[in-house]
Short mmCIF file of C-alpha atoms in Angstrom, two decimals:
data_model
loop_
_atom_site.label_atom_id
_atom_site.label_comp_id
_atom_site.label_asym_id
_atom_site.label_seq_id
_atom_site.Cartn_x
_atom_site.Cartn_y
_atom_site.Cartn_z
CA MET A 1 0.00 0.00 0.00
CA LYS A 2 1.19 3.53 -0.73
CA ILE A 3 1.15 5.38 2.59
CA ALA A 4 2.04 8.92 3.63
CA ILE A 5 2.68 9.94 7.23
CA LEU A 6 1.54 13.55 7.50
CA GLY A 7 3.49 14.90 10.44
CA ALA A 8 6.73 12.98 10.86
CA GLY A 9 7.54 13.98 14.39
CA ALA A 10 8.58 11.36 16.92
CA MET A 11 5.47 9.20 16.77
CA GLY A 12 4.89 9.72 13.04
CA SER A 13 8.47 8.69 12.33
CA VAL A 14 8.04 5.47 14.34
CA TYR A 15 4.82 4.65 12.47
CA GLY A 16 6.38 5.24 9.09
CA ALA A 17 9.60 3.41 9.83
CA ILE A 18 7.92 0.21 10.96
CA LEU A 19 5.29 0.28 8.21
CA ALA A 20 8.10 0.68 5.65
CA ARG A 21 10.14 -2.13 7.18
CA ALA A 22 7.35 -4.57 6.29
CA GLY A 23 8.50 -4.34 2.68
CA ASP A 24 5.04 -4.40 1.11
CA ASN A 25 4.39 -0.70 1.68
CA ASP A 26 5.62 2.39 -0.13
CA VAL A 27 5.93 4.82 2.78
CA TRP A 28 6.63 8.55 2.71
CA LEU A 29 7.32 10.75 5.73
CA VAL A 30 5.97 14.25 5.12
CA ASP A 31 6.93 17.04 7.48
CA ARG A 32 7.81 20.73 7.45
CA TRP A 33 10.86 20.16 9.70
CA GLN A 34 13.53 20.62 7.06
CA ASP A 35 16.49 19.40 9.13
CA HIS A 36 14.75 16.12 9.98
CA VAL A 37 13.70 15.54 6.37
CA ASP A 38 17.17 16.42 5.06
CA ALA A 39 18.83 14.00 7.49
CA ILE A 40 16.52 11.16 6.45
CA ARG A 41 17.05 11.84 2.76
CA ALA A 42 20.83 11.93 3.21
CA ASN A 43 21.37 9.05 5.61
CA GLY A 44 18.09 7.24 6.20
CA LEU A 45 16.00 7.22 9.38
CA LYS A 46 17.76 5.74 12.39
CA ILE A 47 15.51 3.85 14.82
CA THR A 48 16.47 2.90 18.38
CA GLY A 49 14.47 1.56 21.27
CA ALA A 50 11.80 -1.05 21.74
CA SER A 51 11.85 -2.36 18.16
CA GLY A 52 15.64 -2.64 18.08
CA ASP A 53 18.37 -0.51 16.54
CA TRP A 54 18.05 -0.30 12.76
CA MET A 55 17.75 1.94 9.73
CA SER A 56 14.38 2.51 8.07
CA PRO A 57 13.77 2.50 4.31
CA SER A 58 11.22 5.34 4.66
CA LYS A 59 11.34 8.19 2.17
CA ALA A 60 10.95 11.80 3.33
CA THR A 61 9.91 15.14 1.89
CA THR A 62 8.53 18.53 2.84
CA ASP A 63 6.50 18.65 -0.39
CA PRO A 64 3.30 16.55 -0.64
CA ALA A 65 3.35 16.97 -4.42
CA GLU A 66 6.53 14.88 -4.55
CA VAL A 67 4.60 12.02 -2.97
CA GLY A 68 1.51 12.10 -5.19
CA LEU A 69 -1.75 10.23 -4.59
CA CYS A 70 -1.76 7.75 -1.73
CA GLU A 71 -4.05 4.94 -0.71
CA LEU A 72 -3.68 5.83 2.97
CA VAL A 73 -2.68 9.11 4.64
CA ILE A 74 -1.92 8.86 8.34
CA VAL A 75 -2.36 12.23 10.04
CA ALA A 76 0.07 12.41 12.97
CA THR A 77 0.26 16.17 13.50
CA LYS A 78 -0.78 18.06 16.60
CA THR A 79 -4.56 18.42 16.72
CA ARG A 80 -4.36 22.19 16.26
CA ASP A 81 -2.31 21.67 13.06
CA ILE A 82 -4.67 19.21 11.34
CA GLU A 83 -6.60 21.75 9.29
CA ALA A 84 -3.51 23.46 7.89
CA ALA A 85 -1.77 20.13 7.28
CA LEU A 86 -4.70 18.77 5.28
CA ALA A 87 -4.92 21.94 3.21
CA GLY A 88 -1.30 21.42 2.15
CA ALA A 89 -1.70 17.68 1.62
CA LYS A 90 -4.20 17.84 -1.24
CA PRO A 91 -1.80 16.33 -3.83
CA MET A 92 -1.72 13.12 -1.75
CA ILE A 93 -5.48 12.79 -1.21
CA GLY A 94 -7.79 11.48 -3.92
CA PRO A 95 -11.46 10.44 -3.89
CA ASP A 96 -10.57 6.95 -2.66
CA THR A 97 -7.82 7.85 -0.21
CA LEU A 98 -8.38 6.70 3.36
CA LEU A 99 -7.40 9.08 6.16
CA LEU A 100 -6.35 7.72 9.52
CA SER A 101 -5.95 10.36 12.20
CA ILE A 102 -3.87 9.50 15.29
CA GLN A 103 -3.84 12.25 17.90
CA ASN A 104 -3.97 12.61 21.64
CA GLY A 105 -7.03 14.04 23.32
CA LEU A 106 -10.36 15.26 22.03
CA GLY A 107 -11.18 17.42 19.03
CA ALA A 108 -9.57 15.76 16.00
CA TYR A 109 -12.84 14.35 14.65
CA ASP A 110 -14.61 17.72 14.74
CA ILE A 111 -11.82 19.23 12.65
CA LEU A 112 -11.42 16.37 10.18
CA VAL A 113 -15.08 15.81 9.43
CA LYS A 114 -15.29 19.30 7.93
CA SER A 115 -13.10 18.26 5.01
CA VAL A 116 -13.18 14.43 4.84
CA SER A 117 -16.19 12.23 4.17
CA LYS A 118 -17.01 9.91 7.06
CA ASP A 119 -16.74 6.79 4.92
CA ARG A 120 -13.01 7.53 4.39
CA LEU A 121 -12.23 8.78 7.87
CA LEU A 122 -10.67 6.51 10.49
CA LEU A 123 -9.52 7.45 13.97
CA GLY A 124 -6.76 5.73 15.88
CA ILE A 125 -4.90 5.75 19.16
CA ALA A 126 -1.40 4.53 19.96
CA GLY A 127 -0.49 3.52 23.48
CA GLY A 128 2.79 2.70 25.14
CA PHE A 129 5.33 4.12 22.67
CA GLY A 130 6.81 7.22 24.31
CA ALA A 131 8.84 8.38 21.30
CA THR A 132 11.40 11.17 21.03
CA ILE A 133 13.73 12.57 18.37
CA PRO A 134 17.21 12.94 19.95
CA THR A 135 18.63 14.47 16.77
CA PRO A 136 17.25 15.04 13.24
CA GLY A 137 17.07 11.73 11.41
CA HIS A 138 17.01 9.66 14.61
CA VAL A 139 13.87 8.52 16.48
CA HIS A 140 13.81 6.58 19.74
CA HIS A 141 10.79 4.87 21.27
CA ASN A 142 10.56 3.52 24.81
CA GLY A 143 7.69 1.09 24.19
CA PHE A 144 5.95 -0.87 21.47
CA GLU A 145 2.48 -1.54 22.78
CA ILE A 146 -0.90 -1.14 21.08
CA VAL A 147 -2.45 0.59 18.08
CA LYS A 148 -6.25 0.66 17.79
CA ILE A 149 -8.09 1.84 14.69
CA GLY A 150 -11.80 2.58 14.42
CA ALA A 151 -14.32 3.77 11.87
CA THR A 152 -16.41 6.88 12.37
CA ILE A 153 -19.49 5.24 10.77
CA ASP A 154 -20.47 1.57 10.66
CA SER A 155 -20.08 1.28 6.89
CA ALA A 156 -16.38 2.16 7.17
CA GLN A 157 -15.60 -0.61 9.66
CA PRO A 158 -14.28 -2.93 6.89
CA ALA A 159 -11.79 -0.19 5.98
CA ALA A 160 -10.72 0.03 9.62
CA GLU A 161 -10.15 -3.73 9.67
CA THR A 162 -8.14 -3.59 6.45
CA VAL A 163 -5.91 -0.80 7.74
CA ALA A 164 -5.48 -2.51 11.12
CA LYS A 165 -4.29 -5.63 9.30
CA ILE A 166 -1.69 -3.60 7.42
CA TRP A 167 -0.33 -2.33 10.73
CA ALA A 168 -0.41 -5.81 12.25
CA ASP A 169 1.36 -7.31 9.24
CA ALA A 170 4.11 -4.71 9.71
CA GLY A 171 4.71 -5.91 13.25
CA PHE A 172 2.52 -3.65 15.36
CA ARG A 173 0.13 -5.05 17.93
CA ALA A 174 -2.80 -3.53 16.09
CA GLU A 175 -6.52 -4.16 16.07
CA ALA A 176 -9.74 -2.69 14.73
CA ALA A 177 -11.80 -1.18 17.54
CA PRO A 178 -15.58 -1.56 17.29
CA ASP A 179 -16.28 1.31 19.74
CA ILE A 180 -14.32 4.37 18.72
CA GLN A 181 -15.42 6.57 21.61
CA SER A 182 -14.35 3.97 24.16
CA MET A 183 -10.98 3.80 22.41
CA ILE A 184 -10.49 7.58 22.44
CA TRP A 185 -11.54 8.09 26.05
CA SER A 186 -9.46 5.18 27.34
CA LYS A 187 -6.37 6.80 25.85
CA LEU A 188 -7.43 10.28 26.95
CA ILE A 189 -7.66 9.15 30.57
CA CYS A 190 -4.04 7.95 30.37
CA ASN A 191 -2.90 11.15 28.70
CA VAL A 192 -4.50 13.52 31.20
CA THR A 193 -2.99 11.50 34.03
CA TYR A 194 0.61 12.05 33.00
CA SER A 195 1.09 14.67 30.31
CA ALA A 196 0.33 17.87 32.22
CA VAL A 197 1.86 16.68 35.50
CA CYS A 198 5.07 15.69 33.70
CA GLY A 199 5.03 18.99 31.82
CA ILE A 200 4.72 20.98 35.05
CA THR A 201 7.21 18.99 37.15
CA GLY A 202 9.71 17.87 34.52
CA LEU A 203 9.37 14.28 35.76
CA THR A 204 9.10 11.17 33.60
CA ILE A 205 6.03 8.95 33.86
CA GLY A 206 7.80 6.55 36.21
CA GLN A 207 9.00 9.38 38.42
CA VAL A 208 5.45 10.74 38.71
CA MET A 209 4.27 7.29 39.79
CA GLU A 210 7.05 7.10 42.40
CA THR A 211 6.48 10.59 43.84
CA PRO A 212 3.49 10.65 46.21
CA GLU A 213 2.67 14.33 45.75
CA ALA A 214 2.81 14.11 41.95
CA TRP A 215 0.91 10.83 41.87
CA ARG A 216 -1.87 12.29 44.00
CA VAL A 217 -2.45 15.01 41.39
CA ALA A 218 -2.03 12.65 38.42
CA SER A 219 -4.40 10.00 39.76
CA SER A 220 -6.98 12.68 40.58
CA CYS A 221 -6.88 13.78 36.93
CA ALA A 222 -7.55 10.17 35.93
CA SER A 223 -10.48 9.78 38.32
CA GLU A 224 -12.09 13.02 37.15
CA ALA A 225 -11.71 12.10 33.48
CA PHE A 226 -13.24 8.69 34.19
CA ALA A 227 -16.24 10.37 35.86
CA VAL A 228 -16.72 12.69 32.86
CA ALA A 229 -16.54 9.73 30.45
CA LYS A 230 -19.15 7.80 32.42
CA ALA A 231 -21.41 10.86 32.49
CA ARG A 232 -21.11 11.04 28.70
CA GLY A 233 -22.21 7.44 28.44
CA ILE A 234 -18.84 6.14 27.24
CA ASN A 235 -18.46 2.38 27.63
CA LEU A 236 -15.06 1.68 29.18
CA SER A 237 -13.42 -1.70 29.67
CA PHE A 238 -12.29 -0.92 33.24
CA ASP A 239 -13.89 0.20 36.50
CA ASP A 240 -10.80 1.37 38.36
CA PRO A 241 -9.20 4.28 36.49
CA VAL A 242 -6.26 4.61 38.88
CA ALA A 243 -5.28 0.96 38.47
CA TYR A 244 -5.73 1.31 34.70
CA VAL A 245 -3.41 4.30 34.32
CA HIS A 246 -0.89 2.79 36.74
CA LYS A 247 -0.64 -0.29 34.54
CA PHE A 248 -0.31 1.92 31.46
CA GLY A 249 2.47 3.98 33.05
CA SER A 250 4.32 0.93 34.32
CA ALA A 251 4.93 -0.15 30.71
CA ILE A 252 6.79 3.07 29.82
CA PRO A 253 8.29 4.49 33.05
CA GLY A 254 11.09 6.34 31.25
CA ALA A 255 8.78 8.10 28.82
CA LYS A 256 8.38 11.86 28.63
CA PRO A 257 4.81 12.69 27.54
CA SER A 258 3.99 15.17 24.82
CA LEU A 259 3.44 18.22 27.03
CA LEU A 260 6.84 17.77 28.66
CA LEU A 261 8.56 17.27 25.31
CA ASP A 262 6.80 20.34 23.92
CA ARG A 263 7.89 22.43 26.89
CA LEU A 264 11.50 21.28 26.64
CA ALA A 265 11.45 22.17 22.93
CA GLY A 266 9.86 25.57 23.52
CA ARG A 267 6.68 24.60 21.69
CA GLN A 268 3.06 25.18 22.62
CA GLY A 269 1.46 21.94 23.78
CA GLU A 270 -2.05 20.57 23.45
CA ILE A 271 -3.42 21.19 26.91
CA ASP A 272 -6.72 22.48 25.49
CA PHE A 273 -7.34 19.06 23.91
CA LEU A 274 -6.27 17.11 27.01
CA ASN A 275 -6.90 18.24 30.61
CA GLY A 276 -8.56 21.40 29.37
CA ALA A 277 -10.98 19.36 27.29
CA VAL A 278 -11.86 17.17 30.28
CA ALA A 279 -12.65 20.25 32.35
CA ASP A 280 -14.76 21.72 29.53
CA GLU A 281 -16.69 18.48 28.98
CA GLY A 282 -17.24 18.13 32.70
CA ALA A 283 -18.66 21.65 32.89
CA LYS A 284 -21.15 20.83 30.12
CA LEU A 285 -22.27 17.71 31.96
CA GLY A 286 -22.28 19.12 35.47
CA VAL A 287 -19.33 16.94 36.53
CA ALA A 288 -16.64 18.76 38.48
CA ALA A 289 -13.06 18.31 37.25
CA PRO A 290 -11.14 20.80 39.41
CA THR A 291 -7.75 19.05 39.25
CA ASN A 292 -7.81 18.93 35.46
CA SER A 293 -8.87 22.57 35.37
CA ILE A 294 -6.06 23.63 37.72
CA VAL A 295 -3.27 21.73 35.92
CA ALA A 296 -4.55 23.03 32.57
CA GLY A 297 -4.36 26.57 33.92
CA LEU A 298 -0.84 26.00 35.22
CA VAL A 299 0.34 24.65 31.87
CA ARG A 300 -1.18 27.63 30.04
CA ALA A 301 0.56 29.99 32.47
CA MET A 302 3.91 28.23 31.99
CA GLU A 303 3.58 28.31 28.22
CA ALA A 304 2.64 32.00 28.24
CA HIS A 305 5.74 32.74 30.32
CA ASP A 306 8.06 30.43 28.36
CA MET A 307 7.05 31.99 25.05
CA ARG A 308 7.56 35.59 26.16
CA PRO A 309 10.64 37.35 24.75
CA ALA A 310 13.65 36.84 27.02
CA SER A 311 13.80 40.58 27.75
CA HIS A 312 10.32 40.41 29.31
CA LYS A 313 10.98 37.41 31.60
CA ASN A 314 11.82 37.91 35.24
#
């Protein structure tokens, strides 16, 4: 299958590398980060971590027109960047192209459905990878756990199963998920547990679990998100959210979640789609989520300060 990864950051690079390694796929990494693309084009993509140390046969470009029409486009950008990324990706997307969006948090569907028909739109989650880019052209991932893919309407479920099989054949532990909302909220509960707390404290996931004060805040975020999900009528496969997120974190203790990585890189994170979204959904449903609201406010304050010109920082 001809596949483009739209947004070849840490996670997108891992996806593309392993899909390309299968040998049956023609995989392109598409990203605006010129140094990363140049390094891949010159030397290949170096992979280290849970899948071993190896070089990927992935191709890379900053120009979607160089790629041409694809059978599958995997959108791995930040949620806030989806709309702009799709606008630039038109040369890769034809009337039969499937789009698989893999983001953290809530909000991707509402953006995508404005420009993609539901019968071609798939949503996915990836758990237990914890990827980083130490240097351009080199991606490292701490785990190699699960990828779940779901359709947004029942008639597209066969497409979800086909795409899940492509991932599984490439070596991922991948499956088609029959309940997409359960899939999204299960991952969201894990993300809101760790991402903001790690971003604020600078701790890894394992360090948050080992630090009583940090774990108290993190586990409260999980419990609140679970309560909001239940109020929304989401069917979840677990009844104890704290045990669930503890098991999730135990698989990738050395990982630095997205909000911490964004802060270290001086980038704006996605707090509005994570803890902020839980607080907003809770307010709509009359379910209090004060811990999520507080940590979201702290992250916004940190980002506002971090992004001020150096001359204005005290």
